[in-house]
mmCIF file of C-alpha atoms in Angstrom:
data_model
loop_
_atom_site.group_PDB
_atom_site.id
_atom_site.type_symbol
_atom_site.label_atom_id
_atom_site.label_comp_id
_atom_site.label_asym_id
_atom_site.label_seq_id
_atom_site.Cartn_x
_atom_site.Cartn_y
_atom_site.Cartn_z
ATOM 1 C CA UNK A 1 44.971 -19.346 -0.658
ATOM 2 C CA UNK A 2 47.122 -16.193 -0.924
ATOM 3 C CA UNK A 3 44.266 -14.404 -0.177
ATOM 4 C CA UNK A 4 43.660 -15.796 2.962
ATOM 5 C CA UNK A 5 47.621 -15.875 3.111
ATOM 6 C CA UNK A 6 46.908 -11.633 2.381
ATOM 7 C CA UNK A 7 44.656 -11.189 4.708
ATOM 8 C CA UNK A 8 46.351 -12.272 7.993
ATOM 9 C CA UNK A 9 49.125 -10.817 6.379
ATOM 10 C CA UNK A 10 47.374 -7.473 6.350
ATOM 11 C CA UNK A 11 45.887 -7.242 9.692
ATOM 12 C CA UNK A 12 49.209 -8.354 11.173
ATOM 13 C CA UNK A 13 50.754 -5.213 9.570
ATOM 14 C CA UNK A 14 47.867 -2.928 11.454
ATOM 15 C CA UNK A 15 49.452 0.066 13.108
ATOM 16 C CA UNK A 16 47.522 2.001 15.727
ATOM 17 C CA UNK A 17 46.189 4.733 13.926
ATOM 18 C CA UNK A 18 45.788 2.917 11.019
ATOM 19 C CA UNK A 19 42.960 0.705 13.729
ATOM 20 C CA UNK A 20 42.048 4.394 14.509
ATOM 21 C CA UNK A 21 41.094 5.458 11.391
ATOM 22 C CA UNK A 22 39.298 3.051 10.534
ATOM 23 C CA UNK A 23 37.401 2.798 13.468
ATOM 24 C CA UNK A 24 36.435 6.421 12.197
ATOM 25 C CA UNK A 25 35.494 5.348 9.401
ATOM 26 C CA UNK A 26 33.043 2.134 10.196
ATOM 27 C CA UNK A 27 31.297 4.794 12.582
ATOM 28 C CA UNK A 28 30.863 7.316 10.419
ATOM 29 C CA UNK A 29 28.963 4.197 8.046
ATOM 30 C CA UNK A 30 27.051 3.818 11.068
ATOM 31 C CA UNK A 31 25.795 7.397 11.665
ATOM 32 C CA UNK A 32 25.308 8.110 8.410
ATOM 33 C CA UNK A 33 22.819 5.481 8.017
ATOM 34 C CA UNK A 34 20.883 6.309 11.175
ATOM 35 C CA UNK A 35 21.073 9.868 10.054
ATOM 36 C CA UNK A 36 19.619 8.736 6.959
ATOM 37 C CA UNK A 37 17.044 6.949 9.057
ATOM 38 C CA UNK A 38 16.027 9.525 11.163
ATOM 39 C CA UNK A 39 15.916 12.017 8.090
ATOM 40 C CA UNK A 40 13.474 9.725 6.694
ATOM 41 C CA UNK A 41 10.950 9.417 9.326
ATOM 42 C CA UNK A 42 11.638 13.600 9.686
ATOM 43 C CA UNK A 43 10.462 13.851 5.674
ATOM 44 C CA UNK A 44 7.338 11.239 5.749
ATOM 45 C CA UNK A 45 6.121 12.188 9.284
ATOM 46 C CA UNK A 46 5.805 8.205 9.441
ATOM 47 C CA UNK A 47 7.818 6.001 12.312
ATOM 48 C CA UNK A 48 9.125 3.172 10.497
ATOM 49 C CA UNK A 49 8.973 5.252 6.429
ATOM 50 C CA UNK A 50 10.373 1.567 4.898
ATOM 51 C CA UNK A 51 8.001 -1.970 5.595
ATOM 52 C CA UNK A 52 8.848 -4.708 4.316
ATOM 53 C CA UNK A 53 5.547 -6.846 2.933
ATOM 54 C CA UNK A 54 5.333 -10.341 5.188
ATOM 55 C CA UNK A 55 2.151 -11.604 3.834
ATOM 56 C CA UNK A 56 0.171 -12.489 0.831
ATOM 57 C CA UNK A 57 -2.905 -10.734 1.479
ATOM 58 C CA UNK A 58 -2.327 -8.057 -1.273
ATOM 59 C CA UNK A 59 -1.549 -10.304 -4.099
ATOM 60 C CA UNK A 60 -0.887 -9.174 -7.281
ATOM 61 C CA UNK A 61 -0.005 -6.209 -5.730
ATOM 62 C CA UNK A 62 2.086 -6.649 -3.428
ATOM 63 C CA UNK A 63 4.539 -10.064 -2.932
ATOM 64 C CA UNK A 64 5.850 -10.747 0.304
ATOM 65 C CA UNK A 65 9.605 -9.199 0.364
ATOM 66 C CA UNK A 66 8.410 -6.433 -1.911
ATOM 67 C CA UNK A 67 9.038 -3.209 0.005
ATOM 68 C CA UNK A 68 6.746 0.112 0.901
ATOM 69 C CA UNK A 69 7.437 3.770 1.177
ATOM 70 C CA UNK A 70 5.144 4.972 4.041
ATOM 71 C CA UNK A 71 4.219 9.060 3.872
ATOM 72 C CA UNK A 72 2.333 10.396 7.226
ATOM 73 C CA UNK A 73 1.197 13.709 5.988
ATOM 74 C CA UNK A 74 -2.255 15.827 7.855
ATOM 75 C CA UNK A 75 -4.569 14.512 4.671
ATOM 76 C CA UNK A 76 -7.780 13.019 5.729
ATOM 77 C CA UNK A 77 -7.748 8.755 4.921
ATOM 78 C CA UNK A 78 -9.745 8.326 2.313
ATOM 79 C CA UNK A 79 -11.261 4.898 0.641
ATOM 80 C CA UNK A 80 -8.786 3.370 -1.823
ATOM 81 C CA UNK A 81 -5.751 4.010 0.286
ATOM 82 C CA UNK A 82 -3.249 1.669 1.156
ATOM 83 C CA UNK A 83 -2.512 2.071 4.721
ATOM 84 C CA UNK A 84 -0.160 0.414 7.331
ATOM 85 C CA UNK A 85 -2.165 0.319 10.792
ATOM 86 C CA UNK A 86 -1.280 -1.392 14.491
ATOM 87 C CA UNK A 87 -4.270 -3.655 15.844
ATOM 88 C CA UNK A 88 -3.691 -3.405 19.228
ATOM 89 C CA UNK A 89 -2.576 -6.824 21.067
ATOM 90 C CA UNK A 90 -0.381 -7.669 17.760
ATOM 91 C CA UNK A 91 2.740 -6.923 17.212
ATOM 92 C CA UNK A 92 3.167 -6.828 13.033
ATOM 93 C CA UNK A 93 1.595 -4.143 11.415
ATOM 94 C CA UNK A 94 -0.158 -4.902 8.536
ATOM 95 C CA UNK A 95 -0.469 -3.377 5.472
ATOM 96 C CA UNK A 96 -4.258 -3.434 3.919
ATOM 97 C CA UNK A 97 -6.824 -1.436 1.755
ATOM 98 C CA UNK A 98 -8.977 0.874 2.855
ATOM 99 C CA UNK A 99 -12.311 -0.057 2.110
ATOM 100 C CA UNK A 100 -15.035 2.441 3.968
ATOM 101 C CA UNK A 101 -14.263 5.642 5.526
ATOM 102 C CA UNK A 102 -16.860 7.592 7.516
ATOM 103 C CA UNK A 103 -16.260 10.991 8.735
ATOM 104 C CA UNK A 104 -18.106 12.336 11.720
ATOM 105 C CA UNK A 105 -19.529 15.762 10.966
ATOM 106 C CA UNK A 106 -19.497 17.350 14.433
ATOM 107 C CA UNK A 107 -15.278 16.027 15.599
ATOM 108 C CA UNK A 108 -14.090 15.049 12.231
ATOM 109 C CA UNK A 109 -13.138 11.464 13.195
ATOM 110 C CA UNK A 110 -13.299 8.920 10.970
ATOM 111 C CA UNK A 111 -13.954 5.285 11.183
ATOM 112 C CA UNK A 112 -11.943 3.150 8.784
ATOM 113 C CA UNK A 113 -12.782 -0.641 7.648
ATOM 114 C CA UNK A 114 -9.593 -2.078 5.578
ATOM 115 C CA UNK A 115 -9.403 -5.544 3.453
ATOM 116 C CA UNK A 116 -6.525 -6.960 1.737
ATOM 117 C CA UNK A 117 -7.091 -7.594 -2.020
ATOM 118 C CA UNK A 118 -6.328 -11.077 -1.683
ATOM 119 C CA UNK A 119 -8.500 -11.856 0.971
ATOM 120 C CA UNK A 120 -12.072 -12.990 0.918
ATOM 121 C CA UNK A 121 -13.265 -11.091 2.880
ATOM 122 C CA UNK A 122 -12.861 -7.599 5.192
ATOM 123 C CA UNK A 123 -10.480 -6.957 8.084
ATOM 124 C CA UNK A 124 -12.729 -7.511 11.207
ATOM 125 C CA UNK A 125 -11.748 -11.155 11.829
ATOM 126 C CA UNK A 126 -8.139 -9.517 12.613
ATOM 127 C CA UNK A 127 -8.716 -6.448 14.410
ATOM 128 C CA UNK A 128 -9.121 -6.786 17.856
ATOM 129 C CA UNK A 129 -12.757 -8.582 19.619
ATOM 130 C CA UNK A 130 -15.260 -6.881 18.804
ATOM 131 C CA UNK A 131 -13.655 -4.227 17.202
ATOM 132 C CA UNK A 132 -15.645 -2.731 13.822
ATOM 133 C CA UNK A 133 -13.379 -0.050 12.990
ATOM 134 C CA UNK A 134 -10.339 1.678 12.424
ATOM 135 C CA UNK A 135 -9.798 4.481 14.458
ATOM 136 C CA UNK A 136 -6.994 7.923 12.838
ATOM 137 C CA UNK A 137 -4.232 6.581 15.548
ATOM 138 C CA UNK A 138 -4.562 2.779 14.910
ATOM 139 C CA UNK A 139 -2.670 4.412 11.797
ATOM 140 C CA UNK A 140 0.711 4.368 10.998
ATOM 141 C CA UNK A 141 1.255 5.214 7.486
ATOM 142 C CA UNK A 142 -0.088 5.110 4.001
ATOM 143 C CA UNK A 143 2.473 3.545 0.903
ATOM 144 C CA UNK A 144 3.183 5.564 -1.978
ATOM 145 C CA UNK A 145 5.849 3.851 -3.104
ATOM 146 C CA UNK A 146 6.936 0.124 -4.014
ATOM 147 C CA UNK A 147 10.426 -1.190 -4.615
ATOM 148 C CA UNK A 148 10.154 -4.898 -5.631
ATOM 149 C CA UNK A 149 12.084 -7.851 -3.708
ATOM 150 C CA UNK A 150 14.367 -6.171 -1.750
ATOM 151 C CA UNK A 151 12.299 -7.161 1.238
ATOM 152 C CA UNK A 152 13.454 -10.047 1.084
ATOM 153 C CA UNK A 153 16.641 -9.663 2.602
ATOM 154 C CA UNK A 154 15.686 -8.535 5.552
ATOM 155 C CA UNK A 155 13.439 -11.274 5.730
ATOM 156 C CA UNK A 156 16.208 -13.674 5.381
ATOM 157 C CA UNK A 157 18.222 -12.001 8.117
ATOM 158 C CA UNK A 158 15.184 -12.003 10.763
ATOM 159 C CA UNK A 159 14.661 -15.827 9.363
ATOM 160 C CA UNK A 160 18.244 -17.505 9.131
ATOM 161 C CA UNK A 161 20.060 -15.429 12.019
ATOM 162 C CA UNK A 162 23.012 -17.244 11.180
ATOM 163 C CA UNK A 163 23.188 -15.483 7.580
ATOM 164 C CA UNK A 164 23.663 -12.235 8.672
ATOM 165 C CA UNK A 165 26.143 -12.957 11.148
ATOM 166 C CA UNK A 166 28.261 -14.156 8.497
ATOM 167 C CA UNK A 167 27.544 -11.602 6.376
ATOM 168 C CA UNK A 168 28.171 -8.479 9.231
ATOM 169 C CA UNK A 169 31.515 -10.347 9.661
ATOM 170 C CA UNK A 170 32.448 -10.558 6.461
ATOM 171 C CA UNK A 171 31.625 -7.112 6.296
ATOM 172 C CA UNK A 172 33.402 -6.339 9.143
ATOM 173 C CA UNK A 173 36.760 -8.629 8.165
ATOM 174 C CA UNK A 174 36.567 -6.121 4.837
ATOM 175 C CA UNK A 175 36.890 -2.539 6.802
ATOM 176 C CA UNK A 176 39.548 -3.975 8.487
ATOM 177 C CA UNK A 177 41.916 -5.057 6.062
ATOM 178 C CA UNK A 178 41.238 -2.642 3.276
ATOM 179 C CA UNK A 179 44.424 -0.445 3.359
ATOM 180 C CA UNK A 180 42.711 2.964 1.714
ATOM 181 C CA UNK B 1 44.833 -2.845 -3.971
ATOM 182 C CA UNK B 2 42.924 -4.487 -6.717
ATOM 183 C CA UNK B 3 42.222 -7.487 -4.954
ATOM 184 C CA UNK B 4 39.194 -9.736 -5.924
ATOM 185 C CA UNK B 5 37.169 -7.873 -2.795
ATOM 186 C CA UNK B 6 37.225 -4.433 -4.722
ATOM 187 C CA UNK B 7 36.548 -5.929 -8.260
ATOM 188 C CA UNK B 8 33.847 -7.933 -6.693
ATOM 189 C CA UNK B 9 33.020 -4.606 -4.062
ATOM 190 C CA UNK B 10 32.999 -2.465 -7.501
ATOM 191 C CA UNK B 11 31.066 -4.684 -9.679
ATOM 192 C CA UNK B 12 28.103 -4.598 -7.310
ATOM 193 C CA UNK B 13 28.088 -1.100 -6.308
ATOM 194 C CA UNK B 14 27.902 0.045 -9.709
ATOM 195 C CA UNK B 15 25.427 -2.481 -11.443
ATOM 196 C CA UNK B 16 23.142 -1.621 -7.700
ATOM 197 C CA UNK B 17 23.416 2.176 -8.783
ATOM 198 C CA UNK B 18 22.568 1.478 -12.348
ATOM 199 C CA UNK B 19 19.323 -0.731 -11.453
ATOM 200 C CA UNK B 20 18.135 2.441 -8.982
ATOM 201 C CA UNK B 21 18.988 4.615 -12.039
ATOM 202 C CA UNK B 22 16.492 2.247 -14.540
ATOM 203 C CA UNK B 23 14.177 2.043 -11.562
ATOM 204 C CA UNK B 24 13.791 5.448 -10.950
ATOM 205 C CA UNK B 25 13.544 6.300 -15.190
ATOM 206 C CA UNK B 26 11.034 3.756 -15.245
ATOM 207 C CA UNK B 27 8.687 5.223 -12.581
ATOM 208 C CA UNK B 28 9.372 8.703 -14.021
ATOM 209 C CA UNK B 29 8.207 7.515 -17.742
ATOM 210 C CA UNK B 30 5.321 6.467 -19.159
ATOM 211 C CA UNK B 31 1.973 8.177 -20.732
ATOM 212 C CA UNK B 32 3.106 6.976 -24.142
ATOM 213 C CA UNK B 33 0.709 6.217 -25.154
ATOM 214 C CA UNK B 34 -2.061 8.119 -27.094
ATOM 215 C CA UNK B 35 -4.808 6.720 -25.872
ATOM 216 C CA UNK B 36 -8.845 8.323 -25.084
ATOM 217 C CA UNK B 37 -8.948 9.162 -21.351
ATOM 218 C CA UNK B 38 -10.651 7.031 -18.515
ATOM 219 C CA UNK B 39 -13.784 7.163 -19.152
ATOM 220 C CA UNK B 40 -16.632 4.906 -16.991
ATOM 221 C CA UNK B 41 -20.572 5.211 -16.764
ATOM 222 C CA UNK B 42 -22.396 3.331 -13.868
ATOM 223 C CA UNK B 43 -26.118 2.826 -14.174
ATOM 224 C CA UNK B 44 -28.172 1.098 -11.012
ATOM 225 C CA UNK B 45 -30.477 -1.269 -12.389
ATOM 226 C CA UNK B 46 -32.492 -2.349 -10.197
ATOM 227 C CA UNK B 47 -32.635 -1.812 -5.784
ATOM 228 C CA UNK B 48 -33.294 -5.256 -4.902
ATOM 229 C CA UNK B 49 -34.117 -4.661 -1.492
ATOM 230 C CA UNK B 50 -33.465 -1.775 0.869
ATOM 231 C CA UNK B 51 -34.353 -1.873 4.889
ATOM 232 C CA UNK B 52 -32.946 -1.347 8.607
ATOM 233 C CA UNK B 53 -30.702 -3.928 9.547
ATOM 234 C CA UNK B 54 -30.961 -5.132 12.732
ATOM 235 C CA UNK B 55 -28.189 -3.267 14.574
ATOM 236 C CA UNK B 56 -29.884 -0.478 13.258
ATOM 237 C CA UNK B 57 -28.380 0.436 10.340
ATOM 238 C CA UNK B 58 -29.978 1.165 6.950
ATOM 239 C CA UNK B 59 -28.662 -1.308 4.034
ATOM 240 C CA UNK B 60 -29.331 -1.788 0.612
ATOM 241 C CA UNK B 61 -28.525 -4.271 -1.997
ATOM 242 C CA UNK B 62 -28.212 -3.163 -5.561
ATOM 243 C CA UNK B 63 -27.898 -3.958 -8.897
ATOM 244 C CA UNK B 64 -25.211 -2.492 -10.901
ATOM 245 C CA UNK B 65 -24.277 -2.027 -14.720
ATOM 246 C CA UNK B 66 -20.407 -0.743 -14.954
ATOM 247 C CA UNK B 67 -18.471 -0.070 -17.727
ATOM 248 C CA UNK B 68 -15.128 1.761 -18.141
ATOM 249 C CA UNK B 69 -12.602 2.390 -20.303
ATOM 250 C CA UNK B 70 -8.898 2.702 -18.600
ATOM 251 C CA UNK B 71 -7.254 1.253 -21.256
ATOM 252 C CA UNK B 72 -4.775 4.832 -21.086
ATOM 253 C CA UNK B 73 -3.647 4.188 -17.456
ATOM 254 C CA UNK B 74 -1.311 1.066 -18.852
ATOM 255 C CA UNK B 75 2.324 1.768 -19.041
ATOM 256 C CA UNK B 76 5.411 -0.105 -19.024
ATOM 257 C CA UNK B 77 5.727 0.320 -15.701
ATOM 258 C CA UNK B 78 2.060 -0.575 -14.677
ATOM 259 C CA UNK B 79 1.551 -3.680 -12.881
ATOM 260 C CA UNK B 80 -1.951 -3.260 -12.487
ATOM 261 C CA UNK B 81 -4.666 -1.225 -11.683
ATOM 262 C CA UNK B 82 -6.693 -1.469 -8.962
ATOM 263 C CA UNK B 83 -10.658 0.131 -9.514
ATOM 264 C CA UNK B 84 -13.105 0.199 -7.074
ATOM 265 C CA UNK B 85 -16.499 1.686 -7.302
ATOM 266 C CA UNK B 86 -17.390 3.424 -4.169
ATOM 267 C CA UNK B 87 -20.870 5.049 -2.901
ATOM 268 C CA UNK B 88 -20.190 8.858 -1.363
ATOM 269 C CA UNK B 89 -22.678 10.248 0.281
ATOM 270 C CA UNK B 90 -23.474 13.214 3.324
ATOM 271 C CA UNK B 91 -25.641 12.465 6.790
ATOM 272 C CA UNK B 92 -26.063 14.624 9.511
ATOM 273 C CA UNK B 93 -24.153 12.594 11.443
ATOM 274 C CA UNK B 94 -21.385 11.981 8.586
ATOM 275 C CA UNK B 95 -19.813 14.917 6.661
ATOM 276 C CA UNK B 96 -18.718 11.884 4.505
ATOM 277 C CA UNK B 97 -19.287 8.114 4.395
ATOM 278 C CA UNK B 98 -17.718 6.029 1.322
ATOM 279 C CA UNK B 99 -18.409 2.516 0.868
ATOM 280 C CA UNK B 100 -17.144 0.609 -1.301
ATOM 281 C CA UNK B 101 -19.611 -1.435 -2.716
ATOM 282 C CA UNK B 102 -17.249 -3.642 -5.657
ATOM 283 C CA UNK B 103 -13.829 -3.672 -6.885
ATOM 284 C CA UNK B 104 -11.405 -5.528 -9.239
ATOM 285 C CA UNK B 105 -7.858 -6.198 -10.735
ATOM 286 C CA UNK B 106 -6.809 -4.930 -13.891
ATOM 287 C CA UNK B 107 -3.936 -7.094 -14.996
ATOM 288 C CA UNK B 108 -3.342 -6.186 -18.432
ATOM 289 C CA UNK B 109 -4.436 -3.354 -20.886
ATOM 290 C CA UNK B 110 -6.343 -6.096 -22.571
ATOM 291 C CA UNK B 111 -8.580 -6.221 -20.156
ATOM 292 C CA UNK B 112 -9.224 -2.308 -19.011
ATOM 293 C CA UNK B 113 -12.514 -2.015 -21.454
ATOM 294 C CA UNK B 114 -14.981 -3.657 -19.243
ATOM 295 C CA UNK B 115 -18.592 -3.895 -18.434
ATOM 296 C CA UNK B 116 -19.772 -6.029 -16.275
ATOM 297 C CA UNK B 117 -23.104 -6.500 -14.460
ATOM 298 C CA UNK B 118 -23.293 -7.023 -10.963
ATOM 299 C CA UNK B 119 -25.171 -6.679 -7.304
ATOM 300 C CA UNK B 120 -23.108 -5.079 -4.623
ATOM 301 C CA UNK B 121 -19.935 -7.036 -3.554
ATOM 302 C CA UNK B 122 -19.812 -5.871 -0.068
ATOM 303 C CA UNK B 123 -21.936 -4.451 2.093
ATOM 304 C CA UNK B 124 -23.951 -0.862 1.599
ATOM 305 C CA UNK B 125 -25.060 -0.097 5.109
ATOM 306 C CA UNK B 126 -24.726 3.309 6.245
ATOM 307 C CA UNK B 127 -23.618 4.654 9.970
ATOM 308 C CA UNK B 128 -27.391 4.903 11.732
ATOM 309 C CA UNK B 129 -30.847 5.076 9.552
ATOM 310 C CA UNK B 130 -30.216 7.817 7.206
ATOM 311 C CA UNK B 131 -30.552 6.168 3.154
ATOM 312 C CA UNK B 132 -34.171 6.886 2.855
ATOM 313 C CA UNK B 133 -34.429 9.369 0.326
ATOM 314 C CA UNK B 134 -30.394 10.150 0.344
ATOM 315 C CA UNK B 135 -28.477 11.302 -2.779
ATOM 316 C CA UNK B 136 -25.191 9.941 -3.298
ATOM 317 C CA UNK B 137 -22.411 9.513 -5.982
ATOM 318 C CA UNK B 138 -21.054 7.189 -7.694
ATOM 319 C CA UNK B 139 -17.257 7.565 -7.790
ATOM 320 C CA UNK B 140 -14.782 5.338 -9.411
ATOM 321 C CA UNK B 141 -11.523 5.125 -8.456
ATOM 322 C CA UNK B 142 -8.223 3.672 -9.874
ATOM 323 C CA UNK B 143 -4.956 2.761 -7.866
ATOM 324 C CA UNK B 144 -2.074 2.505 -10.077
ATOM 325 C CA UNK B 145 0.354 -0.578 -9.016
ATOM 326 C CA UNK B 146 4.031 -0.072 -11.007
ATOM 327 C CA UNK B 147 6.230 -2.164 -11.496
ATOM 328 C CA UNK B 148 8.430 0.131 -9.243
ATOM 329 C CA UNK B 149 8.648 3.555 -7.856
ATOM 330 C CA UNK B 150 5.813 6.279 -7.929
ATOM 331 C CA UNK B 151 1.791 4.915 -6.894
ATOM 332 C CA UNK B 152 -1.016 7.120 -8.171
ATOM 333 C CA UNK B 153 -4.772 7.433 -7.969
ATOM 334 C CA UNK B 154 -7.494 9.363 -9.623
ATOM 335 C CA UNK B 155 -10.928 9.207 -9.998
ATOM 336 C CA UNK B 156 -14.801 9.802 -11.650
ATOM 337 C CA UNK B 157 -17.224 11.035 -9.797
ATOM 338 C CA UNK B 158 -20.419 10.280 -11.240
ATOM 339 C CA UNK B 159 -23.411 12.327 -9.449
ATOM 340 C CA UNK B 160 -27.464 12.454 -9.404
ATOM 341 C CA UNK B 161 -28.173 9.145 -7.625
ATOM 342 C CA UNK B 162 -30.803 9.015 -5.492
ATOM 343 C CA UNK B 163 -32.123 5.896 -2.186
ATOM 344 C CA UNK B 164 -35.899 5.253 -2.599
ATOM 345 C CA UNK B 165 -37.663 7.107 -0.234
ATOM 346 C CA UNK B 166 -39.040 3.918 1.886
ATOM 347 C CA UNK B 167 -37.898 0.922 2.413
ATOM 348 C CA UNK B 168 -38.108 -2.143 0.132
#
């Protein structure tokens, strides 16, 4: 109980100057996070440099909750690469492996077919109705790096918003009551 | 000054820093085992059938003997190796055709030396009907998936395969 009393006291003793400096430091945290994210977008050339795996279709390589780092370069797409792609009419991008590539002689355009390592068949069932191939513009990036488990944080937060609010509230309180 | 909040924060950030450092070191290290470099042989044992599909595309069914030794790719940061065999060829229409015809997941070093006899797992179909007499490569690709860190890939290209001149 002593901790709560201390916290209440420290809130009471806040001065205008202190409030301002804390607002500034909070702003610094938020903006630096934004700067890091935007810098990553620039470096990787992908509009979402980090994605969380949501399904088990690439198991045992990638499990639900793993994090993938994406990179989008001008390099042509080749079989075997793990790409993140959007399908028309689907909101959530899919992370699957390229199994077929046909690159046109005259225009250099590519037709790509993907498949999840853990799925029995290829992805034509997931594509838009009647779509046989993915083109370059469907592909958002290719996976280059891998970090396990960390994505669970965002999965839990999107599925249980209450935990998100509690966490944000607690962090906010910590920032407000910190004395340094 | 030394409240529980501060201590918890300190312990948490220190442990996360150490964990991140260890992950980085683990992903940079590797290749400690001294094993022969990867090797692969693929033999086309039989052309089961070769025809023009209803859609107008050439399609072929092969029986293959695949043997490979990928033991040297395993390090302590290797979760698994994804290996696949692709038929690669050039046609007047396409400057590159890559068609995966077999793949597999190698979960441990004990299974990294293998020999299998199989028909093609995925359809080997062209975009068009350019396969008769076509020369093609069979390439064994592997993608090393780490426990954490950077993924990498490499391949062995085997040349000098040719499709039959007539449908069978």
